[in-house]
Coordinates of C-alpha atoms in Angstrom, one line a residue:
M1 CA 0.0 0.0 0.0
S2 CA 1.4 3.4 -1.0
P3 CA 2.2 5.9 1.8
I4 CA -0.6 8.4 2.4
P5 CA -0.1 11.5 4.6
V6 CA -2.4 11.8 7.6
L7 CA -2.9 14.2 10.5
V8 CA -3.0 12.3 13.8
G9 CA -3.2 15.1 16.3
G10 CA -4.3 18.7 16.5
S11 CA -4.8 21.4 19.1
R12 CA -5.7 25.1 19.1
Y13 CA -5.5 27.3 22.1
T14 CA -6.9 30.8 22.7
H15 CA -5.7 32.5 25.9
K16 CA -8.4 35.0 27.0
G17 CA -7.0 35.9 30.4
D18 CA -5.7 39.2 31.5
G19 CA -2.2 38.0 32.2
I20 CA 0.8 38.4 29.9
V21 CA 1.9 35.1 28.3
S22 CA 4.9 34.6 26.1
P23 CA 4.7 33.2 22.6
L24 CA 6.8 30.2 23.5
S25 CA 4.6 29.2 26.4
L26 CA 1.5 29.6 24.3
C27 CA 3.1 27.5 21.5
A28 CA 4.2 24.9 24.0
T29 CA 0.7 24.6 25.5
S30 CA -0.8 24.0 22.0
A31 CA 2.0 21.6 20.9
A32 CA 1.8 19.5 24.0
S33 CA -1.9 19.2 23.6
A34 CA -1.5 18.1 20.0
L35 CA 1.0 15.5 21.0
S36 CA -1.4 14.2 23.7
D37 CA -4.2 14.2 21.2
S38 CA -2.1 12.0 18.9
G39 CA -0.9 9.7 21.7
L40 CA 2.7 10.3 20.6
S41 CA 5.6 11.7 22.6
I42 CA 8.0 14.5 21.6
Q43 CA 10.7 11.8 21.4
E44 CA 8.9 10.3 18.4
V45 CA 9.0 13.6 16.5
D46 CA 11.9 14.0 14.2
T47 CA 10.9 17.3 12.5
V48 CA 9.5 20.6 13.9
G49 CA 8.2 23.3 11.7
V50 CA 7.1 26.7 13.2
V51 CA 5.3 29.4 11.5
G52 CA 7.3 32.6 12.0
T53 CA 5.6 35.2 14.2
I54 CA 4.9 38.7 13.0
L55 CA 7.6 40.0 15.4
D56 CA 10.1 37.4 14.2
A57 CA 9.3 37.6 10.5
G58 CA 12.0 40.2 9.8
L59 CA 9.5 42.9 8.9
S60 CA 11.3 45.6 10.8
P61 CA 15.1 45.7 10.5
A62 CA 15.2 47.8 13.7
F63 CA 13.5 45.0 15.7
E64 CA 15.7 42.1 16.7
R65 CA 14.1 38.7 16.6
I66 CA 12.6 37.6 19.9
Y67 CA 13.2 33.9 19.2
P68 CA 16.2 33.4 16.9
N69 CA 15.3 29.7 16.8
M70 CA 11.7 29.0 17.9
P71 CA 11.7 25.3 16.8
A72 CA 14.7 24.5 19.0
A73 CA 13.3 26.5 21.9
L74 CA 10.0 24.7 21.6
M75 CA 11.6 21.3 21.4
E76 CA 13.6 22.0 24.6
R77 CA 10.4 23.3 26.4
L78 CA 8.5 20.2 25.5
G79 CA 11.3 18.0 27.0
G80 CA 13.0 17.0 23.8
R81 CA 16.6 17.6 22.6
A82 CA 16.7 20.0 19.7
T83 CA 20.2 18.8 18.7
D84 CA 18.8 15.3 18.2
K85 CA 16.2 16.4 15.7
K86 CA 16.4 15.7 12.0
S87 CA 15.0 19.0 10.9
L88 CA 14.1 22.4 12.5
V89 CA 12.2 24.8 10.2
T90 CA 10.9 28.3 10.6
T91 CA 8.8 30.0 7.9
H92 CA 9.1 33.5 6.5
V93 CA 6.2 35.9 6.6
G94 CA 2.9 34.8 5.0
G95 CA -0.6 33.7 5.9
N96 CA -0.2 30.8 3.5
S97 CA 2.6 29.4 5.7
P98 CA 0.7 26.8 7.8
Q99 CA -0.9 25.1 4.8
A100 CA 2.4 25.4 2.8
L101 CA 4.1 23.5 5.7
V102 CA 1.5 20.8 5.6
N103 CA 1.8 20.5 1.8
H104 CA 5.6 20.4 1.9
F105 CA 5.9 17.9 4.8
A106 CA 3.1 15.7 3.5
E107 CA 5.4 15.0 0.5
E108 CA 8.4 14.6 2.9
V109 CA 6.7 11.9 4.9
V110 CA 5.4 10.1 1.9
E111 CA 8.9 10.1 0.3
G112 CA 10.5 9.0 3.6
R113 CA 12.5 12.1 4.2
A114 CA 10.6 12.8 7.5
G115 CA 8.8 10.5 9.9
V116 CA 6.7 12.3 12.5
V117 CA 6.3 16.1 12.0
L118 CA 5.1 18.7 14.5
L119 CA 3.8 21.8 12.8
T120 CA 2.9 24.8 15.0
G121 CA 2.5 28.5 15.2
V122 CA 1.6 31.3 17.6
E123 CA 1.0 35.0 18.0
A124 CA 0.9 36.9 21.4
I125 CA 0.2 40.4 20.2
A126 CA -2.5 40.9 22.8
S127 CA 0.0 40.1 25.6
L128 CA 2.6 42.3 24.0
L129 CA 0.3 45.3 23.8
R130 CA -1.0 44.5 27.3
A131 CA 2.6 44.6 28.6
L132 CA 3.4 47.8 26.9
K133 CA 0.2 49.6 28.0
G134 CA 0.8 48.4 31.5
G135 CA 4.4 49.7 31.6
D136 CA 6.0 46.3 31.6
T137 CA 8.9 47.2 29.3
E138 CA 10.8 44.1 30.2
A139 CA 8.3 41.6 28.9
V140 CA 10.0 41.2 25.5
D141 CA 13.4 40.9 27.2
R142 CA 12.0 38.0 29.3
W143 CA 10.7 36.4 26.1
R144 CA 14.0 36.8 24.4
E145 CA 15.8 35.0 27.3
E146 CA 13.5 32.0 26.6
G147 CA 15.2 31.5 23.3
E148 CA 18.7 32.4 24.2
K149 CA 20.0 28.9 24.9
T150 CA 19.0 27.5 21.5
K151 CA 19.7 30.4 19.2
D152 CA 22.9 28.8 17.7
I153 CA 21.3 25.4 16.8
P154 CA 21.1 24.9 13.0
Q155 CA 17.7 25.5 11.5
T156 CA 16.2 26.0 8.0
F157 CA 14.1 28.9 6.8
F158 CA 11.1 28.0 4.7
G159 CA 9.3 30.1 2.1
T160 CA 10.1 33.3 0.3
D161 CA 11.8 36.2 2.2
K162 CA 10.7 39.0 0.0
A163 CA 8.6 42.1 0.6
G164 CA 5.1 41.9 -0.9
F165 CA 5.2 45.4 -2.4
L166 CA 7.2 47.5 -4.8
E167 CA 9.1 50.6 -3.6
A168 CA 6.7 52.7 -5.6
E169 CA 3.7 51.1 -3.9
Q170 CA 5.3 51.7 -0.5
R171 CA 5.8 55.3 -1.3
A172 CA 2.2 55.6 -2.2
G173 CA 1.3 54.3 1.3
L174 CA 0.2 50.9 0.1
S175 CA 2.6 48.7 2.1
L176 CA 0.1 47.7 4.8
P177 CA -2.7 45.2 4.2
V178 CA -5.3 47.7 5.4
A179 CA -4.1 50.0 2.6
M180 CA -3.7 47.5 -0.3
Y181 CA -6.6 45.2 0.2
P182 CA -9.2 48.0 -0.3
V183 CA -7.6 48.6 -3.7
L184 CA -8.3 45.0 -4.5
E185 CA -11.8 45.2 -3.1
T186 CA -12.7 48.3 -5.0
A187 CA -11.1 46.9 -8.2
R188 CA -13.3 43.9 -7.9
R189 CA -16.4 45.9 -7.3
A190 CA -15.6 48.2 -10.3
Q191 CA -14.9 45.3 -12.6
R192 CA -18.2 43.6 -11.7
G193 CA -20.1 46.9 -12.1
S194 CA -21.7 46.6 -8.6
S195 CA -23.0 49.7 -6.8
P196 CA -21.3 50.5 -3.5
S197 CA -24.5 49.8 -1.6
S198 CA -24.9 46.3 -3.2
H199 CA -21.2 45.5 -2.5
F200 CA -21.5 46.6 1.1
S201 CA -24.5 44.2 1.3
L202 CA -22.3 41.4 -0.2
M203 CA -19.5 42.0 2.3
G204 CA -21.9 42.1 5.2
S205 CA -23.5 38.8 4.1
L206 CA -20.2 37.0 3.7
F207 CA -18.9 38.1 7.1
D208 CA -22.3 37.5 8.7
H209 CA -21.7 33.8 8.1
L210 CA -18.2 34.0 9.7
N211 CA -19.6 35.8 12.7
E212 CA -22.4 33.2 13.1
V213 CA -19.8 30.4 13.0
A214 CA -17.5 32.2 15.5
V215 CA -20.3 32.5 18.1
S216 CA -21.6 29.0 17.6
S217 CA -21.5 26.5 20.5
E218 CA -18.8 24.5 18.8
E219 CA -16.5 27.5 18.2
R220 CA -17.3 30.0 20.9
R221 CA -14.6 28.8 23.3
H222 CA -11.9 29.4 20.6
S223 CA -13.2 32.7 19.3
W224 CA -11.6 36.0 20.2
K225 CA -14.7 38.0 19.5
Q226 CA -18.0 36.5 20.7
A227 CA -20.6 39.1 20.1
R228 CA -23.3 38.3 17.4
R229 CA -23.7 41.1 14.9
T230 CA -26.1 41.6 12.1
A231 CA -24.8 41.8 8.5
E232 CA -25.8 45.4 8.4
A233 CA -24.0 46.2 11.6
L234 CA -20.8 44.7 10.3
V235 CA -20.6 47.1 7.4
T236 CA -22.0 50.2 9.2
P237 CA -19.5 52.5 10.9
S238 CA -20.2 53.2 14.6
E239 CA -18.4 54.0 17.8
R240 CA -17.5 50.3 18.2
N241 CA -17.0 49.6 14.5
R242 CA -14.9 52.5 13.2
W243 CA -13.7 52.9 9.6
I244 CA -10.3 51.3 9.1
S245 CA -9.8 51.8 5.3
W246 CA -12.7 52.5 3.1
P247 CA -14.7 50.4 2.3
Y248 CA -13.6 48.4 5.4
T249 CA -15.0 48.9 8.9
K250 CA -13.2 47.2 11.8
S251 CA -15.5 44.2 11.6
L252 CA -14.4 43.5 8.0
C253 CA -10.7 43.3 9.0
A254 CA -8.6 40.5 10.5
T255 CA -8.2 40.8 14.3
I256 CA -4.5 40.5 15.0
E257 CA -4.4 41.6 18.6
V258 CA -4.8 38.0 19.9
D259 CA -3.1 35.4 22.0
Q260 CA -3.5 32.2 20.0
A261 CA -1.6 29.1 19.1
A262 CA -2.4 26.0 17.0
S263 CA -0.5 22.8 16.2
V264 CA -0.9 19.6 14.2
I265 CA 1.0 16.2 14.1
L266 CA 1.6 14.8 10.6
T267 CA 2.9 11.4 9.5
T268 CA 1.9 8.6 7.1
E269 CA -1.0 6.2 7.6
D270 CA 1.3 3.2 8.0
R271 CA 3.6 4.8 10.5
A272 CA 0.7 6.2 12.5
L273 CA -0.9 2.7 12.8
S274 CA 2.4 1.1 13.7
L275 CA 2.9 3.7 16.5
G276 CA -0.5 2.8 17.9
V277 CA -2.6 5.7 16.7
P278 CA -6.2 4.4 16.4
A279 CA -7.5 4.3 12.9
D280 CA -10.5 6.5 13.8
R281 CA -8.2 9.3 14.8
L282 CA -6.6 9.7 11.3
V283 CA -7.5 12.5 9.0
Y284 CA -6.3 12.1 5.5
V285 CA -4.6 14.7 3.3
H286 CA -6.3 14.3 0.0
G287 CA -4.6 17.0 -2.0
C288 CA -2.2 19.9 -1.9
G289 CA -1.6 23.0 -4.1
D290 CA 0.7 26.0 -4.0
C291 CA 1.2 29.0 -6.4
C292 CA 1.8 32.7 -6.4
D293 CA 0.2 35.6 -8.3
H294 CA 2.6 38.0 -10.0
W295 CA 4.3 39.3 -7.0
A296 CA 3.2 43.0 -6.8
V297 CA -0.4 44.2 -7.2
T298 CA 0.6 46.7 -9.8
E299 CA 2.2 43.9 -11.9
R300 CA -1.2 42.2 -12.3
E301 CA -3.3 43.1 -15.3
E302 CA -6.5 42.0 -13.6
P303 CA -6.1 42.8 -9.8
W304 CA -9.7 41.9 -9.2
V305 CA -9.0 38.2 -9.5
S306 CA -6.3 36.0 -8.0
T307 CA -4.7 33.9 -10.7
G308 CA -2.4 32.3 -8.2
M309 CA -5.4 31.1 -6.2
R310 CA -6.9 29.6 -9.3
F311 CA -3.7 27.6 -10.1
A312 CA -3.1 26.5 -6.5
F313 CA -6.7 25.5 -6.0
D314 CA -6.8 23.6 -9.3
A315 CA -3.7 21.6 -8.4
C316 CA -5.0 20.8 -5.0
M317 CA -8.5 19.8 -6.1
R318 CA -7.3 17.7 -9.0
Q319 CA -5.0 15.7 -6.8
A320 CA -8.0 15.1 -4.5
G321 CA -10.1 13.9 -7.4
L322 CA -12.3 17.0 -7.4
D323 CA -11.9 18.7 -10.8
I324 CA -13.0 22.3 -10.4
Q325 CA -13.9 22.5 -14.1
K326 CA -16.4 19.7 -13.5
G327 CA -18.0 21.2 -10.5
G328 CA -15.7 19.4 -8.0
A329 CA -16.3 22.2 -5.4
K330 CA -19.9 21.0 -5.1
L331 CA -18.6 17.7 -3.5
L332 CA -16.9 19.5 -0.6
T333 CA -18.7 19.2 2.7
G334 CA -17.1 22.3 4.1
M335 CA -14.4 24.8 3.6
D336 CA -12.4 27.5 5.3
L337 CA -11.7 30.3 2.8
Y338 CA -9.0 32.7 4.1
S339 CA -10.8 35.8 5.3
C340 CA -8.4 38.6 6.2
F341 CA -10.7 40.9 4.3
P342 CA -13.9 40.2 2.2
V343 CA -12.1 40.3 -1.1
A344 CA -10.0 37.3 -0.1
V345 CA -13.2 35.3 0.4
E346 CA -14.7 36.6 -2.9
M347 CA -11.6 35.6 -4.8
G348 CA -11.4 32.2 -3.1
A349 CA -15.0 31.4 -4.1
E350 CA -14.3 32.4 -7.6
A351 CA -11.1 30.3 -7.7
L352 CA -13.2 27.3 -6.7
G353 CA -15.6 27.9 -9.5
L354 CA -18.4 29.3 -7.2
S355 CA -20.3 32.5 -7.7
E356 CA -20.7 34.7 -4.6
E357 CA -24.4 33.8 -4.7
A358 CA -23.6 30.1 -4.7
L359 CA -21.2 30.5 -1.9
L360 CA -23.8 32.3 0.3
S361 CA -26.2 29.5 -0.3
L362 CA -23.9 26.8 1.0
P363 CA -24.4 27.3 4.7
R364 CA -28.2 26.8 4.3
K365 CA -27.2 23.3 2.9
G366 CA -25.0 22.6 5.9
V367 CA -21.8 23.4 4.0
P368 CA -19.9 26.2 5.8
F369 CA -17.3 28.3 4.1
S370 CA -15.6 29.0 7.4
L371 CA -14.8 26.3 9.9
T372 CA -13.7 28.7 12.7
G373 CA -15.4 32.1 12.2
G374 CA -12.5 33.5 10.3
L375 CA -9.8 36.0 11.0
P376 CA -12.1 38.9 12.1
F377 CA -14.0 36.9 14.7
H378 CA -12.1 33.7 15.6
G379 CA -9.0 35.8 15.5
G380 CA -6.3 36.4 13.0
P381 CA -3.1 35.4 14.7
G382 CA -0.6 36.8 12.2
N383 CA 0.8 34.2 9.8
N384 CA -0.7 31.3 11.7
Y385 CA -4.5 31.6 11.3
T386 CA -4.7 28.8 8.8
M387 CA -3.2 26.3 11.3
H388 CA -6.3 27.0 13.4
A389 CA -8.5 26.2 10.4
I390 CA -6.6 23.0 9.7
V391 CA -7.1 21.9 13.3
A392 CA -10.8 22.7 13.0
A393 CA -10.9 20.5 9.9
V394 CA -9.4 17.7 11.9
E395 CA -12.0 18.1 14.7
R396 CA -14.9 18.2 12.2
C397 CA -13.6 15.1 10.4
R398 CA -13.3 13.1 13.6
S399 CA -16.7 14.2 15.0
S400 CA -18.5 13.4 11.7
R401 CA -16.8 10.0 11.5
Q402 CA -18.2 9.2 14.9
A403 CA -21.6 10.3 13.7
G404 CA -21.3 8.0 10.6
K405 CA -20.8 10.9 8.2
D406 CA -18.0 11.5 5.7
E407 CA -16.2 14.9 5.3
V408 CA -14.2 16.4 2.4
L409 CA -13.0 19.8 3.6
F410 CA -11.1 22.5 1.8
V411 CA -8.7 25.0 3.5
N412 CA -6.6 27.7 2.0
G413 CA -4.0 30.2 3.2
N414 CA -3.1 33.5 1.6
G415 CA 0.1 35.5 2.1
H416 CA 0.9 39.2 1.4
Y417 CA -1.8 40.8 -0.9
T418 CA -3.5 37.7 -2.4
T419 CA 0.0 36.9 -3.5
K420 CA 1.1 33.6 -2.0
H421 CA -1.4 30.7 -2.0
S422 CA -1.5 27.2 -0.4
A423 CA -4.5 24.9 -0.4
G424 CA -5.3 21.6 1.1
V425 CA -8.2 19.0 1.1
Y426 CA -8.8 16.9 4.1
G427 CA -11.1 13.9 4.5
T428 CA -12.4 11.1 6.8
K429 CA -11.6 8.4 4.2
R430 CA -8.5 7.5 2.2
P431 CA -8.2 9.7 -0.9
V432 CA -9.9 8.5 -4.1
S433 CA -6.5 8.2 -5.7
S434 CA -5.2 5.8 -3.1
S435 CA -5.2 3.0 -5.6
G436 CA -2.1 4.7 -7.0
P437 CA 0.8 6.6 -5.3
W438 CA 0.0 9.8 -3.4
K439 CA 1.6 12.4 -5.6
R440 CA 1.6 16.1 -5.1
E441 CA 2.0 18.4 -8.1
D442 CA 5.5 20.0 -8.0
P443 CA 4.8 23.6 -6.9
A444 CA 7.6 24.8 -9.3
E445 CA 5.7 23.3 -12.2
T446 CA 2.4 24.9 -11.0
Q447 CA 4.2 28.2 -10.9
R448 CA 5.7 27.8 -14.3
R449 CA 2.2 27.0 -15.8
H450 CA 0.8 30.1 -14.1
D451 CA 3.6 32.4 -15.3
R452 CA 3.3 31.1 -18.9
A453 CA -0.5 31.6 -18.9
V454 CA -0.8 34.9 -17.0
R455 CA 0.8 38.0 -18.5
K456 CA 2.4 40.6 -16.3
A457 CA 1.3 44.2 -16.6
E458 CA 3.8 46.7 -17.9
P459 CA 6.3 47.7 -15.2
L460 CA 5.9 51.1 -13.5
D461 CA 8.4 53.8 -13.7
P462 CA 8.7 55.0 -10.1
D463 CA 10.6 58.1 -11.2
A464 CA 7.8 59.3 -13.5
P465 CA 5.1 61.1 -11.3
E466 CA 3.2 62.1 -14.4
E467 CA 2.3 58.4 -14.9
M468 CA 1.0 58.0 -11.4
A469 CA -2.6 57.0 -10.8
L470 CA -2.8 55.9 -7.1
F471 CA -2.7 58.9 -4.9
S472 CA -2.7 59.7 -1.2
G473 CA -3.2 63.1 0.4
S474 CA -2.3 64.0 3.9
K475 CA -3.3 66.8 6.3
K476 CA 0.1 68.4 5.7
G477 CA -0.6 68.7 2.0
G478 CA 0.9 67.0 -1.0
V479 CA 0.2 63.9 -2.9
S480 CA 2.1 60.9 -4.0
G481 CA 1.3 57.7 -5.8
I482 CA 1.8 55.1 -8.4
G483 CA 0.0 53.8 -11.4
A484 CA -0.2 54.3 -15.1
K485 CA -3.4 56.0 -16.2
V486 CA -6.0 58.6 -15.6
T487 CA -7.5 60.6 -12.9
G488 CA -8.6 62.7 -10.1
V489 CA -10.5 62.5 -6.9
S490 CA -11.5 64.9 -4.2
V491 CA -13.0 64.7 -0.8
S492 CA -13.2 66.6 2.4
Y493 CA -13.4 65.2 6.0
A494 CA -14.7 66.7 9.2
S495 CA -12.6 66.5 12.4
G496 CA -12.3 63.2 14.0
G497 CA -12.2 61.3 10.7
K498 CA -15.9 61.7 9.9
K499 CA -16.5 62.0 6.2
A500 CA -18.1 65.1 4.7
P501 CA -19.3 65.3 1.1
G502 CA -16.6 65.1 -1.6
I503 CA -16.6 65.0 -5.3
L504 CA -15.1 62.2 -7.4
K505 CA -13.8 63.4 -10.7
E506 CA -12.2 61.4 -13.5
E507 CA -9.7 62.8 -15.9
K508 CA -8.2 61.2 -19.0
A509 CA -4.7 62.2 -19.9
K510 CA -2.7 62.3 -23.1
G511 CA 1.0 62.8 -23.1
G512 CA 0.9 63.6 -19.4
R513 CA -1.7 66.4 -19.8
P514 CA -5.3 66.2 -18.8
V515 CA -7.6 66.5 -21.8
K516 CA -11.0 65.7 -20.4
A517 CA -12.5 65.9 -17.0
S518 CA -15.9 64.9 -15.7
V519 CA -17.6 64.6 -12.3
I520 CA -18.6 61.0 -11.8
G521 CA -20.2 61.1 -8.4
V522 CA -19.8 62.1 -4.7
L523 CA -18.5 60.6 -1.5
T524 CA -21.2 61.4 1.1
G525 CA -21.3 61.5 4.8
A526 CA -24.4 59.3 4.8
G527 CA -22.9 55.9 5.4
G528 CA -19.7 56.7 3.6
L529 CA -21.0 55.4 0.3
H530 CA -20.2 56.6 -3.2
S531 CA -23.3 58.0 -4.9
P532 CA -23.8 58.9 -8.5
L533 CA -24.1 62.5 -9.4
R534 CA -27.8 62.5 -9.8
T535 CA -28.4 61.7 -6.1
F536 CA -26.1 64.3 -4.7
A537 CA -28.8 66.8 -3.6
A538 CA -30.9 64.1 -2.0
V539 CA -28.1 62.4 -0.1
V540 CA -26.2 65.4 1.2
E541 CA -28.4 67.5 3.4
P542 CA -28.0 71.3 3.6
E543 CA -27.5 71.3 7.3
E544 CA -24.3 69.3 7.1
N545 CA -21.2 71.3 8.1
L546 CA -18.1 70.9 5.9
V547 CA -14.5 71.5 6.6
P548 CA -12.8 74.2 4.5
A549 CA -10.3 72.8 2.0
K550 CA -8.5 73.9 -1.1
A551 CA -8.0 72.4 -4.5
F552 CA -4.9 70.2 -5.1
S553 CA -3.1 68.7 -8.0
S554 CA -0.1 66.7 -8.9
G555 CA 1.0 65.4 -12.3
V556 CA -2.1 64.5 -14.2
M557 CA -4.1 64.5 -11.0
R558 CA -6.5 67.4 -10.3
G559 CA -9.4 67.6 -7.8
L560 CA -11.7 69.9 -6.1
V561 CA -13.4 69.6 -2.7
S562 CA -16.8 70.8 -1.9
V563 CA -15.8 73.5 0.6
D564 CA -16.7 76.3 2.9
E565 CA -20.4 75.9 2.5
G566 CA -21.6 75.5 6.1
A567 CA -25.4 75.3 5.9
S568 CA -25.7 76.4 2.3
A569 CA -28.5 75.2 0.2
A570 CA -28.2 72.1 -2.0
A571 CA -28.7 74.2 -5.1
R572 CA -25.4 75.9 -4.4
R573 CA -23.7 72.6 -4.3
L574 CA -25.2 71.5 -7.5
S575 CA -24.0 74.8 -9.0
L576 CA -20.5 74.0 -7.8
L577 CA -20.7 70.6 -9.4
Q578 CA -21.7 72.1 -12.7
S579 CA -18.8 74.5 -12.5
I580 CA -16.4 71.6 -12.2
V581 CA -18.0 69.8 -15.2
D582 CA -17.6 73.0 -17.2
R583 CA -13.9 73.4 -16.7
A584 CA -10.8 71.3 -17.0
G585 CA -10.0 71.5 -13.3
P586 CA -8.6 73.8 -10.6
P587 CA -5.4 75.7 -10.8
A588 CA -2.3 73.7 -10.3
N589 CA 0.0 73.7 -7.2
E590 CA -2.6 74.4 -4.6
E591 CA -2.3 72.5 -1.3
F592 CA -4.7 69.8 -0.1
V593 CA -5.5 71.0 3.4
G594 CA -8.0 70.6 6.1
T595 CA -8.3 66.8 6.1
S596 CA -8.0 64.3 8.9
G597 CA -7.8 61.4 6.5
V598 CA -6.2 59.9 3.4
L599 CA -7.9 59.3 0.2
R600 CA -6.3 56.9 -2.2
L601 CA -7.4 56.4 -5.8
G602 CA -6.4 53.6 -8.1
V603 CA -7.1 52.9 -11.7
N604 CA -6.8 49.4 -12.9
P605 CA -5.2 48.6 -16.3
K606 CA -8.6 48.7 -18.0
G607 CA -9.4 52.1 -16.7
S608 CA -12.0 51.4 -13.9
L609 CA -11.9 53.9 -11.1
L610 CA -10.9 52.5 -7.6
F611 CA -10.9 54.5 -4.4
F612 CA -10.9 54.2 -0.6
F613 CA -10.6 56.2 2.5
S614 CA -8.3 55.8 5.5
P615 CA -8.7 58.3 8.4
H616 CA -5.4 59.3 10.0
T617 CA -6.9 59.1 13.5
H618 CA -7.7 55.4 13.1
A619 CA -5.2 54.0 10.5
A620 CA -2.5 53.5 13.1
R621 CA -4.6 50.9 14.9
I622 CA -6.2 47.7 13.6

């Protein structure tokens, strides 16, 4: 019988207390529980893979790693000897890392290069912030001491150590997920031709399911957030649900301030049975897939889809005997689509061949598209969330087997800006391909097929501001950006980050000069939605107070803010709109002042207008 990879143990741990816990102690708690669940000891483990924490992922050159060698430190904490181990592995940054580790080591155990593998990960951001807020400045030093003894033991780093953005994108303020993902979200909405109100409804409906799962009796003890919210409340800004980056409220974003750890034990079916693991505890790895999109968002001709997801999901599902092109996703009994932001779920459904309407219908049929409640509600522990989803898949498979039901579950992880993708299929029964050898598609071949099939967009010239089409303004004035086509946008904001009415204006350029300008709509204070021009007077009430601001421009960008009107009549505002339509734009070189927020505009390669808002007063916190 050919070797088949199986998960024989799993554990996830959410620390909800007020105390300060170290990442290593959290990780050890979860790993020890996973070992106990499997019935195996640390002495039987020959390989340890740890998902790199956010603080240890090398994101900040100024911040020294807390744990130079977390796998070795963990091994020692669990009572093993790190120097005796065959392999110690730490991943680079990326939310795909847990599933990527499972995929890689599933092949390793099948090929005999590894025996019993412990895979684990942790984040203790909540404890870190609790320590800093409480004045405990020595907490990190104490954590660092935990890893001091094992720092020189050899280890291997896994994954790609490369920033997820271009320098030009970083200069435009798009280096953080809460800045870049709204570009992808609005790109998708623009390409689909959906109105903002209908898209808010879609996002609310998608995350309503996540919220429902998170507060369920099965998941509540694991979930970081336990309040049940309506779909409308999730997308509506409020005192407890502030804007993060338009169109995202806090409830639509991953919750990273958590103390959570999760672990699994991986080996082959034969080895597990020989070690005494009961057959009813085995969860089979049916398929694996890994692929990347073109690395930077501005290198993608169609940023509203994830081609890397499509190729990774296709490879994974084909190995599992579930051809997406033949409706294989309909045979899944559950899935956990990565949910850092709504657009990731939307792209994941599409990559599986499911429309958003079809996806939303699945829970009514008993097929969840989140096993945990997702990153916003279960908690988004940095790079390690997907390990929690994998453990949830193990738990669901086992409980269903006891109830006499079969499960075929899909899990995916996403790194950077829908850039790096890993997918897995798990089941209660041996895979359908078990008559032949278990064979994973070579990820390098998957990537080659992707890169041959998907053309890159033309590279940007970061030194040519006249070609820029993604802009950000600040309260100190000035604009910066990246891109290649079109444009102009204007908006004003009241103090405290509240939106006041603003005008969206599109300009088409030729040879670096604007040749045509037209008002395309307004950004209103009523729910923060974009409204077409014809509804301007109805949506914006005369009593609203506006913050004075001036026109601003840069390169081919020009804009005008509805300003200094106080309680003027709506007719005056319409007159102002008409004056903008009648002229090419405001004078150049005027400052953009009086705002407490950032507006970023993007134009995709096919010319659709993308935009979102990020208030300065909130952007620093997630």
